[in-house]
MMTF fields as JSON, N, C-alpha, C and O atoms, coordinates in Angstrom:
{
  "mmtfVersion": "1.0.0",
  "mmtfProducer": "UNKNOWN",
  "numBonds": 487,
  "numAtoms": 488,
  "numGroups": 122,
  "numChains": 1,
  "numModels": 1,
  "chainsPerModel": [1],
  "groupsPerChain": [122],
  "chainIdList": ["A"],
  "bondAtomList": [4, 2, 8, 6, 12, 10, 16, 14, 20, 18, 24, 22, 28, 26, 32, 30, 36, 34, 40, 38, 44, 42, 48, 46, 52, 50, 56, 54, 60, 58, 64, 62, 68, 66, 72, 70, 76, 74, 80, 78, 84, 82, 88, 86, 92, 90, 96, 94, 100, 98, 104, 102, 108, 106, 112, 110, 116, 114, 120, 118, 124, 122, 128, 126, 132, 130, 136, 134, 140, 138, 144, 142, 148, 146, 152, 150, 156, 154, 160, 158, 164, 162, 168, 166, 172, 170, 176, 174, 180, 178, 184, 182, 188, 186, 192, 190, 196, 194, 200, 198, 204, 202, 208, 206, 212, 210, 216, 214, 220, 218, 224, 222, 228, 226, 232, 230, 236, 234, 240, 238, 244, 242, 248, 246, 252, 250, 256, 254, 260, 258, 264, 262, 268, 266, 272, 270, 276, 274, 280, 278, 284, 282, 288, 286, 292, 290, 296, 294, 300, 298, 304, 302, 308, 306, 312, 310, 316, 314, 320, 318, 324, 322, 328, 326, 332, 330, 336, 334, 340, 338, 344, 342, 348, 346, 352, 350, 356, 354, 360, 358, 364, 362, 368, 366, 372, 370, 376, 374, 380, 378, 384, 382, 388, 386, 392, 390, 396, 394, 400, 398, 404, 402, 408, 406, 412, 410, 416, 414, 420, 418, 424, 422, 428, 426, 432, 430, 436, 434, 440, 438, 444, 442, 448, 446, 452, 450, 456, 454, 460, 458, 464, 462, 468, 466, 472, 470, 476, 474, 480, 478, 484, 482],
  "bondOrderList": [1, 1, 1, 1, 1, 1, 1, 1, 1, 1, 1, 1, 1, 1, 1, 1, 1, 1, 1, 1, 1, 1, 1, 1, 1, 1, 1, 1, 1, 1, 1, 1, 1, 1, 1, 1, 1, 1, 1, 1, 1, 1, 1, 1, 1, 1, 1, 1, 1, 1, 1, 1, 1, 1, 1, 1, 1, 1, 1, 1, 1, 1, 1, 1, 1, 1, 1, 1, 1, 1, 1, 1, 1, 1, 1, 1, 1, 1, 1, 1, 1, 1, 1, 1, 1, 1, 1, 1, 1, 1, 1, 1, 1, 1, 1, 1, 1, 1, 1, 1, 1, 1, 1, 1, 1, 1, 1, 1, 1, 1, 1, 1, 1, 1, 1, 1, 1, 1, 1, 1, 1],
  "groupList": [{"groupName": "UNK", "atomNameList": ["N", "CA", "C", "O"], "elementList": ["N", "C", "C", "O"], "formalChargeList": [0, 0, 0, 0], "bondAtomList": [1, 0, 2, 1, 3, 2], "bondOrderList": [1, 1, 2], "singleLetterCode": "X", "chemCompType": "L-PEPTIDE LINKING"}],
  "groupTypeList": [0, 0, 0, 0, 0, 0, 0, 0, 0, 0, 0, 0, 0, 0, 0, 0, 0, 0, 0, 0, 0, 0, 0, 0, 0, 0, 0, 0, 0, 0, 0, 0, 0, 0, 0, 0, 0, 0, 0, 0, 0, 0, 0, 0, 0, 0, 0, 0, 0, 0, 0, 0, 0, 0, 0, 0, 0, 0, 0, 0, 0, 0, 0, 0, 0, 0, 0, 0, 0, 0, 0, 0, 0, 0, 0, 0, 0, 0, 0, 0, 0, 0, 0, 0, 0, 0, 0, 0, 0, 0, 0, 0, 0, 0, 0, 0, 0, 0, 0, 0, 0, 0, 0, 0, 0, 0, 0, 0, 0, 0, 0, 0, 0, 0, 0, 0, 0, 0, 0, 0, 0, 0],
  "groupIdList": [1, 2, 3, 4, 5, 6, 7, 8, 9, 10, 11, 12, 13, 14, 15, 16, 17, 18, 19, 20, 21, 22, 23, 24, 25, 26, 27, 28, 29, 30, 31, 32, 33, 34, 35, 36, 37, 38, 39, 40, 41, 42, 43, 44, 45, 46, 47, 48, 49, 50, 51, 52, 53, 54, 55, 56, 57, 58, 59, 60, 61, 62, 63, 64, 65, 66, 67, 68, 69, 70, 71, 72, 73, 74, 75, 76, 77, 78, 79, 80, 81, 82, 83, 84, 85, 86, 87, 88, 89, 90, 91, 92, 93, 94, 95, 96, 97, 98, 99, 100, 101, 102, 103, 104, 105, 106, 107, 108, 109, 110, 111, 112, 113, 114, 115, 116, 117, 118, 119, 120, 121, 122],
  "secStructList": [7, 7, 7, 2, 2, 2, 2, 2, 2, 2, 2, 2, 2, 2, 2, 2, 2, 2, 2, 2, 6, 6, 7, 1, 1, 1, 4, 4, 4, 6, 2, 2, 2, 2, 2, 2, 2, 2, 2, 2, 2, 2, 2, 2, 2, 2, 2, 2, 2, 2, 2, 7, 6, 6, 7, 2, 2, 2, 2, 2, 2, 2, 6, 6, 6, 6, 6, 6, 6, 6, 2, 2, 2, 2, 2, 2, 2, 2, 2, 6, 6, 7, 1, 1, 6, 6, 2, 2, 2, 2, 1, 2, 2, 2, 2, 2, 2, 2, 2, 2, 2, 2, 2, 2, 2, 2, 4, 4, 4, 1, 1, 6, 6, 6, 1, 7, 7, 1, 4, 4, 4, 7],
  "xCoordList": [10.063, 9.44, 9.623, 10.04, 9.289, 10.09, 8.401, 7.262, 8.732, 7.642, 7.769, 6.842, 8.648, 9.296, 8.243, 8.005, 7.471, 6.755, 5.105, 4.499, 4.934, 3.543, 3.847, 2.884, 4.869, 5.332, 5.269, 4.834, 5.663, 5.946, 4.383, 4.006, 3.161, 1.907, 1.628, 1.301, 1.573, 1.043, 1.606, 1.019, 2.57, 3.598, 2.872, 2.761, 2.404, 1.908, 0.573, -0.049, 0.032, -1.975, -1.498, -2.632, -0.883, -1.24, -0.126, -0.291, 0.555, 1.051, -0.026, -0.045, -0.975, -1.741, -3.032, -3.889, -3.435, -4.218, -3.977, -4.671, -2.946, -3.008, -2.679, -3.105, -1.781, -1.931, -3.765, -3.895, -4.486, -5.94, -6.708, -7.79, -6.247, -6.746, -6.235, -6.503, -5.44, -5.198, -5.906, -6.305, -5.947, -7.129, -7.282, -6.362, -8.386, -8.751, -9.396, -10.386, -9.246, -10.02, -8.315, -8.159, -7.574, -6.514, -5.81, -5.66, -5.48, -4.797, -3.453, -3.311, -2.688, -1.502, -1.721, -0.883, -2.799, -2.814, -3.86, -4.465, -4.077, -4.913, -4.295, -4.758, -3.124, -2.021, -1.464, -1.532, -0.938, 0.197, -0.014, 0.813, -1.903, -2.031, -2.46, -2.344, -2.974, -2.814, -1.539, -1.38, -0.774, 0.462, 0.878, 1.206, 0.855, 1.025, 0.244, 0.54, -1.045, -1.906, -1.697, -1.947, -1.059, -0.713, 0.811, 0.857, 1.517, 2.689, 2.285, 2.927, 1.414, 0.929, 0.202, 0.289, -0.567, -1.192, 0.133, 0.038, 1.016, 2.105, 2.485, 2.551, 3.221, 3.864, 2.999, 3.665, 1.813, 0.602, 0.3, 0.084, 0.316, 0.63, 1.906, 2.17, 2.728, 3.99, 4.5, 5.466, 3.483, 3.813, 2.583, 3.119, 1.469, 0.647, 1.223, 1.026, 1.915, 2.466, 3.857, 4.425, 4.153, 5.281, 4.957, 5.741, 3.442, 3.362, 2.306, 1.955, 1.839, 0.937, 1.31, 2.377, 0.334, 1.036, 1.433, 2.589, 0.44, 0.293, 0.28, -0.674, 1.662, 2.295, 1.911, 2.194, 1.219, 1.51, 0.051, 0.165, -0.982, -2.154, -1.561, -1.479, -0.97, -0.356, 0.751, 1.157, 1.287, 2.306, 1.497, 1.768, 0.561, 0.052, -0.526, -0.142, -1.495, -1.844, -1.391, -1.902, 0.175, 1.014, 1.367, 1.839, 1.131, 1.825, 0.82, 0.782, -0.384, -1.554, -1.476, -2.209, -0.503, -0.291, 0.892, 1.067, 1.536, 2.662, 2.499, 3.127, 1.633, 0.606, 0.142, 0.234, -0.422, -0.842, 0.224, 0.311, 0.943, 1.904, 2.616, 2.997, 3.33, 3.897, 2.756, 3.154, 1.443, 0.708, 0.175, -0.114, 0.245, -0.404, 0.858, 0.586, 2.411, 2.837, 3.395, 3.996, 2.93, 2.995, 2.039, 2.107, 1.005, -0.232, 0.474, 0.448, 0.986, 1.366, 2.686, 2.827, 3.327, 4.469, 3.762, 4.318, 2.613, 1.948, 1.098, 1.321, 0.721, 0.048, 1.51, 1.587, 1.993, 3.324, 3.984, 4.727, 3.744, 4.84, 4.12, 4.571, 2.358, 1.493, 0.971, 0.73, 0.812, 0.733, -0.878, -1.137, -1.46, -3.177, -3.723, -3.101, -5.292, -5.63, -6.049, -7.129, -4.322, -4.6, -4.718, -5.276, -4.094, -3.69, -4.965, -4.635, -6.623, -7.396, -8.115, -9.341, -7.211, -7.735, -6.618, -6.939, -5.604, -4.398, -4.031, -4.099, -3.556, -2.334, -3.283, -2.679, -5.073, -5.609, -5.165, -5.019, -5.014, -5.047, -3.345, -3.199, -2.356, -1.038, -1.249, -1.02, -1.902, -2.354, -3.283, -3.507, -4.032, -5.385, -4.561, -4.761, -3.858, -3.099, -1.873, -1.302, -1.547, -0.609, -1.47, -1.163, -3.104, -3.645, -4.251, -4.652, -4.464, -5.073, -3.902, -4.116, -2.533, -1.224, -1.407, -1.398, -1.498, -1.573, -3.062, -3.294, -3.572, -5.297, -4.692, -4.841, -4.011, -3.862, -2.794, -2.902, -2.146, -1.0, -1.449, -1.194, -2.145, -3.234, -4.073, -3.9, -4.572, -5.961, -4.734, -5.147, -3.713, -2.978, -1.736, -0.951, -2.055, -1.378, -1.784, -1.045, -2.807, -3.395, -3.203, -3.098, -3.17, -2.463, -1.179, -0.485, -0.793, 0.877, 1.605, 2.734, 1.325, 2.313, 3.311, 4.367, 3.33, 4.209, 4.569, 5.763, 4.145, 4.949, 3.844, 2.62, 4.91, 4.081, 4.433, 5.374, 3.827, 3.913, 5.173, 5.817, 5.786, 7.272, 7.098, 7.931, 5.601, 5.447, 5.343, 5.294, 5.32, 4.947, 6.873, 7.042, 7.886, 9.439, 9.721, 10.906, 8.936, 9.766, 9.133, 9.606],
  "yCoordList": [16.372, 15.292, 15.511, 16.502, 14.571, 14.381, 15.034, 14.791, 15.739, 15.868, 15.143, 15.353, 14.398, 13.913, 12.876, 12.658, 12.1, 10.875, 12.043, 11.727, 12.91, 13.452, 14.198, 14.245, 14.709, 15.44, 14.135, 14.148, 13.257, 11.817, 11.81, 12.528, 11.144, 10.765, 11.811, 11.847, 13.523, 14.283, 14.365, 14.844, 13.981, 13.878, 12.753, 12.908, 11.477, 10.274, 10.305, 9.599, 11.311, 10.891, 12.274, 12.739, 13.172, 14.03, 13.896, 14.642, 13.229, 12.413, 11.391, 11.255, 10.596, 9.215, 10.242, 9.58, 11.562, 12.029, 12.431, 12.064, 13.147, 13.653, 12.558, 12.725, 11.32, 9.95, 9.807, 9.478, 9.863, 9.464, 10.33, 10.016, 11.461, 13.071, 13.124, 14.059, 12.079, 11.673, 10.996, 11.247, 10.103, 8.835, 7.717, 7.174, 7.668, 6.662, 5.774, 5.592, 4.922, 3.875, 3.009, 1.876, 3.458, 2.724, 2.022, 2.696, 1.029, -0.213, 0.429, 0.446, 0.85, 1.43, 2.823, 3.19, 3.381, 4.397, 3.836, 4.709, 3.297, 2.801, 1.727, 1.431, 1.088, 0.292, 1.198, 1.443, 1.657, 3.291, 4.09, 4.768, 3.859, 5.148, 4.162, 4.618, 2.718, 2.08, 2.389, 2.951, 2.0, 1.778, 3.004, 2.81, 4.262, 5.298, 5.567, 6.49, 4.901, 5.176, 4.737, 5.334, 3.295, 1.891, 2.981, 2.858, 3.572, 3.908, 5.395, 5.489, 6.391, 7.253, 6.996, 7.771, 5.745, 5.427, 4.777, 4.896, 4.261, 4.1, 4.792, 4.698, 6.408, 6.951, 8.06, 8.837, 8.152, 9.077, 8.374, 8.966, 6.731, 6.32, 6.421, 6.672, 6.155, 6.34, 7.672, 7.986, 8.622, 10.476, 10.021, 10.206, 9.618, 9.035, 8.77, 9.366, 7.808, 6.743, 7.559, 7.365, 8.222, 9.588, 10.252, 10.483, 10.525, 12.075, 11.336, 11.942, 10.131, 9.494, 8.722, 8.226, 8.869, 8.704, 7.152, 6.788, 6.243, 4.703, 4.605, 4.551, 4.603, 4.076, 2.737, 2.487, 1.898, 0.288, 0.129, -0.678, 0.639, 0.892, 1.208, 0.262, 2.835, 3.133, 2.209, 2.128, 1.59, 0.888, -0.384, -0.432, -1.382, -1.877, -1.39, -1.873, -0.368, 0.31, 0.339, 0.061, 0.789, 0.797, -0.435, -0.544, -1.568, -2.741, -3.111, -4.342, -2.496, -3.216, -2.491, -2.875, -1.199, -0.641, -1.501, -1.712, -1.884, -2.955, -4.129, -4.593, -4.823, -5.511, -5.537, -6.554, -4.291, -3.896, -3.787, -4.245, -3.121, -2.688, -3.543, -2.927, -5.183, -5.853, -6.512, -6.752, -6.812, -6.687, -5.39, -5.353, -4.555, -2.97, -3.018, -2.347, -3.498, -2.905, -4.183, -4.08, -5.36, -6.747, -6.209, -6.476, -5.479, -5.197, -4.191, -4.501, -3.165, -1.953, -2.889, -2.629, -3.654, -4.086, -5.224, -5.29, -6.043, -6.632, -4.818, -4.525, -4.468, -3.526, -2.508, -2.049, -2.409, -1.927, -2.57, -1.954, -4.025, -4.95, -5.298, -5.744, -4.807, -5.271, -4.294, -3.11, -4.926, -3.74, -2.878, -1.784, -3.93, -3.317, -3.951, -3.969, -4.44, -4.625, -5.765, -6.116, -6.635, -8.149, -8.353, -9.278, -7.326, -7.722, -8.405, -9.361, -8.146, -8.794, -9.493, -9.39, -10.578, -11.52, -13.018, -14.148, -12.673, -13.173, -13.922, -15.127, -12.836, -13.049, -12.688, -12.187, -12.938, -12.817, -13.533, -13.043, -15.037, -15.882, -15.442, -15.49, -15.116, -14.659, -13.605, -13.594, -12.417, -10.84, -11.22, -10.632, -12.439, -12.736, -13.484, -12.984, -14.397, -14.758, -14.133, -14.667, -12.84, -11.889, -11.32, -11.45, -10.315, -10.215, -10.953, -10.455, -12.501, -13.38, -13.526, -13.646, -13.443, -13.772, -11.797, -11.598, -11.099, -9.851, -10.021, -10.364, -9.751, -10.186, -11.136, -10.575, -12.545, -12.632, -12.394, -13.142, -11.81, -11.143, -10.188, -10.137, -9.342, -7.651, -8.854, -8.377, -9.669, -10.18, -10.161, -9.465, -10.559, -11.221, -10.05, -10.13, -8.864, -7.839, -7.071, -6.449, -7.288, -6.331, -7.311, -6.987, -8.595, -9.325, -9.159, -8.508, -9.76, -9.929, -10.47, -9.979, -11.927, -12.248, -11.245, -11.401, -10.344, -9.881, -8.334, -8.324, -7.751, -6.698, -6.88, -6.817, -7.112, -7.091, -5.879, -5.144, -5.73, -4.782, -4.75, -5.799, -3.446, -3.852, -4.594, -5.358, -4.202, -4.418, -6.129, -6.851, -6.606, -8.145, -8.54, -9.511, -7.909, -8.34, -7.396, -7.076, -6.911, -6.906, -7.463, -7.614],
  "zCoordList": [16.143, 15.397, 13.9, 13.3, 13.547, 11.796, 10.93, 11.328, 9.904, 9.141, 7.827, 7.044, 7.456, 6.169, 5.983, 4.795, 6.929, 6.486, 5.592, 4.568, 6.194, 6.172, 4.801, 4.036, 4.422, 3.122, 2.175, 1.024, 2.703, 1.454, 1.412, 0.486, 2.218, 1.503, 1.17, -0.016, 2.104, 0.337, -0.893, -1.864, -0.912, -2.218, -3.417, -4.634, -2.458, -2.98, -3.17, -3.964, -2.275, -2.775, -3.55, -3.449, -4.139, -5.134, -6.654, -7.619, -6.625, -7.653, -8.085, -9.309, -7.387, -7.763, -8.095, -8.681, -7.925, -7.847, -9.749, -10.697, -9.735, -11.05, -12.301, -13.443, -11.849, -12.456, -12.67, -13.85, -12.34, -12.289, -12.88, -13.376, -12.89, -13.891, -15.2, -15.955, -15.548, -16.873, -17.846, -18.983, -17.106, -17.85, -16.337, -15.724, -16.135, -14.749, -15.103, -14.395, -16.143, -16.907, -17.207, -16.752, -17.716, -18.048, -16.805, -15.785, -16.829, -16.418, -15.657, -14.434, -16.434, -16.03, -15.014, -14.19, -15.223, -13.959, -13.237, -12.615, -13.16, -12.019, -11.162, -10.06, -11.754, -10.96, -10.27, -9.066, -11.056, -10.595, -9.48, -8.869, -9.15, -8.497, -6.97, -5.833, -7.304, -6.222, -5.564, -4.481, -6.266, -5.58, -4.663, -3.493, -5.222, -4.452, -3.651, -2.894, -3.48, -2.454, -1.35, -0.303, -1.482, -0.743, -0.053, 1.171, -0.398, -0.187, 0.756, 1.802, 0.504, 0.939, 2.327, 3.28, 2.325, 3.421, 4.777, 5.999, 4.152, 4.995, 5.373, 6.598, 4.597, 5.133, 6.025, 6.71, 6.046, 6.781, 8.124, 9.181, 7.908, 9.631, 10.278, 11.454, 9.194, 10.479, 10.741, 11.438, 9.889, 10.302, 11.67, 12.763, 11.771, 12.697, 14.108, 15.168, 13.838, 14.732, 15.208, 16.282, 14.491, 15.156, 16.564, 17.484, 16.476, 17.034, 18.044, 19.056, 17.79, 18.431, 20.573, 20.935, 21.272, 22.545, 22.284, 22.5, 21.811, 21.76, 20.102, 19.327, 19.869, 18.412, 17.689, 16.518, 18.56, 18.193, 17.263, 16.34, 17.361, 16.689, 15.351, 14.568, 14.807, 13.395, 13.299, 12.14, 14.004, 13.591, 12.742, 11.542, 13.247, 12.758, 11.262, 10.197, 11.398, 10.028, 9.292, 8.207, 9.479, 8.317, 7.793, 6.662, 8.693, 7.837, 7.538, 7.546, 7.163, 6.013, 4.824, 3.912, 4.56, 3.532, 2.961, 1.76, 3.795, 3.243, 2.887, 1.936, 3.578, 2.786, 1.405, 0.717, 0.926, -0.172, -1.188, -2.327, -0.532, -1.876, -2.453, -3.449, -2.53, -3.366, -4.372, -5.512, -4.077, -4.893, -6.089, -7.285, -5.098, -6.197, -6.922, -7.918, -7.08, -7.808, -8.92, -9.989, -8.189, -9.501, -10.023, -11.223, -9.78, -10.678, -11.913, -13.104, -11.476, -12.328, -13.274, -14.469, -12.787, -13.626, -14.81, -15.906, -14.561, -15.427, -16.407, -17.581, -15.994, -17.131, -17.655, -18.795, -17.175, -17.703, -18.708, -19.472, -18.809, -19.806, -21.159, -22.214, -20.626, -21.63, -22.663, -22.428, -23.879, -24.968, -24.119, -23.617, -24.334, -24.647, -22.819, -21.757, -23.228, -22.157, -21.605, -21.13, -21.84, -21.857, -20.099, -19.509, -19.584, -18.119, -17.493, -16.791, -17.552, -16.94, -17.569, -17.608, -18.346, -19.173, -19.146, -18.779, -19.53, -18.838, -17.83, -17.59, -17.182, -16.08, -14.785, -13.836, -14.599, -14.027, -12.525, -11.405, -13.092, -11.53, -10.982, -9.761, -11.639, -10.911, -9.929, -8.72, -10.972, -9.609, -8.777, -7.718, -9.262, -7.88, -6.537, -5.43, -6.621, -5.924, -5.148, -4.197, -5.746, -4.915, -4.25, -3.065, -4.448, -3.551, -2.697, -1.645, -3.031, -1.888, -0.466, 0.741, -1.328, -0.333, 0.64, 1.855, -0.104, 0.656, 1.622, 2.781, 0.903, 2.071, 3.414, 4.499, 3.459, 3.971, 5.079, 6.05, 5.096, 5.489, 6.232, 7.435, 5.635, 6.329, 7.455, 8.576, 7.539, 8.18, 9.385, 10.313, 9.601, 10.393, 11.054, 11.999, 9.928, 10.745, 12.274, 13.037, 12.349, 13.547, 14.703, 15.886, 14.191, 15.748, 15.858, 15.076, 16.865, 17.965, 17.136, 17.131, 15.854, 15.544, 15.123, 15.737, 14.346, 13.435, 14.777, 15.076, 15.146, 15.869, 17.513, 17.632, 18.538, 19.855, 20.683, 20.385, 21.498, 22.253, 23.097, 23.095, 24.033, 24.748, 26.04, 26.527, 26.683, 28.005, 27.932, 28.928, 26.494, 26.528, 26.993, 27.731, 26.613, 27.039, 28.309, 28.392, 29.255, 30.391, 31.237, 32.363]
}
């Protein structure tokens, strides 16, 4: 079995960890460290969903971290482009609407549409 997914999220919750031991008030690490969290939590289910007897549970999990992450990281690329701390004053309703589109996406991951089980094709 592969250990490469379980090395990637400790790689990612202790990179977002020391991003946050910097300054955890600023915009830019607190995007930053979403994002690696969002990316850490993926790769910790599908080290999960590796070793697991019934995969389709972490398989799901993980696609609520995928979920997350094109939002956590429009978030970090808006505080990234911005001098100061216009990002939640701004460009509020654009990032509210990438997470409303992610929210809904996650609500809808844990059902069949998006990944079904095998025993449903034989």
């Amino acid at each position: 079995m592969s250990i490469f997914p379980l090395i990637n999220s400790l790689i990612c919750a202790i990179l977002a960890i020391f991003v946050l031991s910097r300054n955890a008030r600023h915009p830019l690490n607190l995007s930053f460290s979403l994002g690696l969290f969002s990316l850490g939590f993926i790769e910790m289910a599908n080290f999960i969903a590796l070793r697991s007897i019934l995969p389709l549970f972490w398989i799901r999990m993980a696609r609520v971290g995928e979920c997350l992450l094109p939002a956590n990281w429009i978030l970090f690329i808006y505080a990234f482009a911005k001098k100061d701390r216009q990002i939640l004053t701004k460009d509020k309703l654009v990032i509210s609407i990438f997470y409303a589109t992610s929210l809904f996406f996650m609500a809808f991951s844990q059902r069949e549409f998006f990944i079904t089980p095998l025993s449903d094709f034989l």
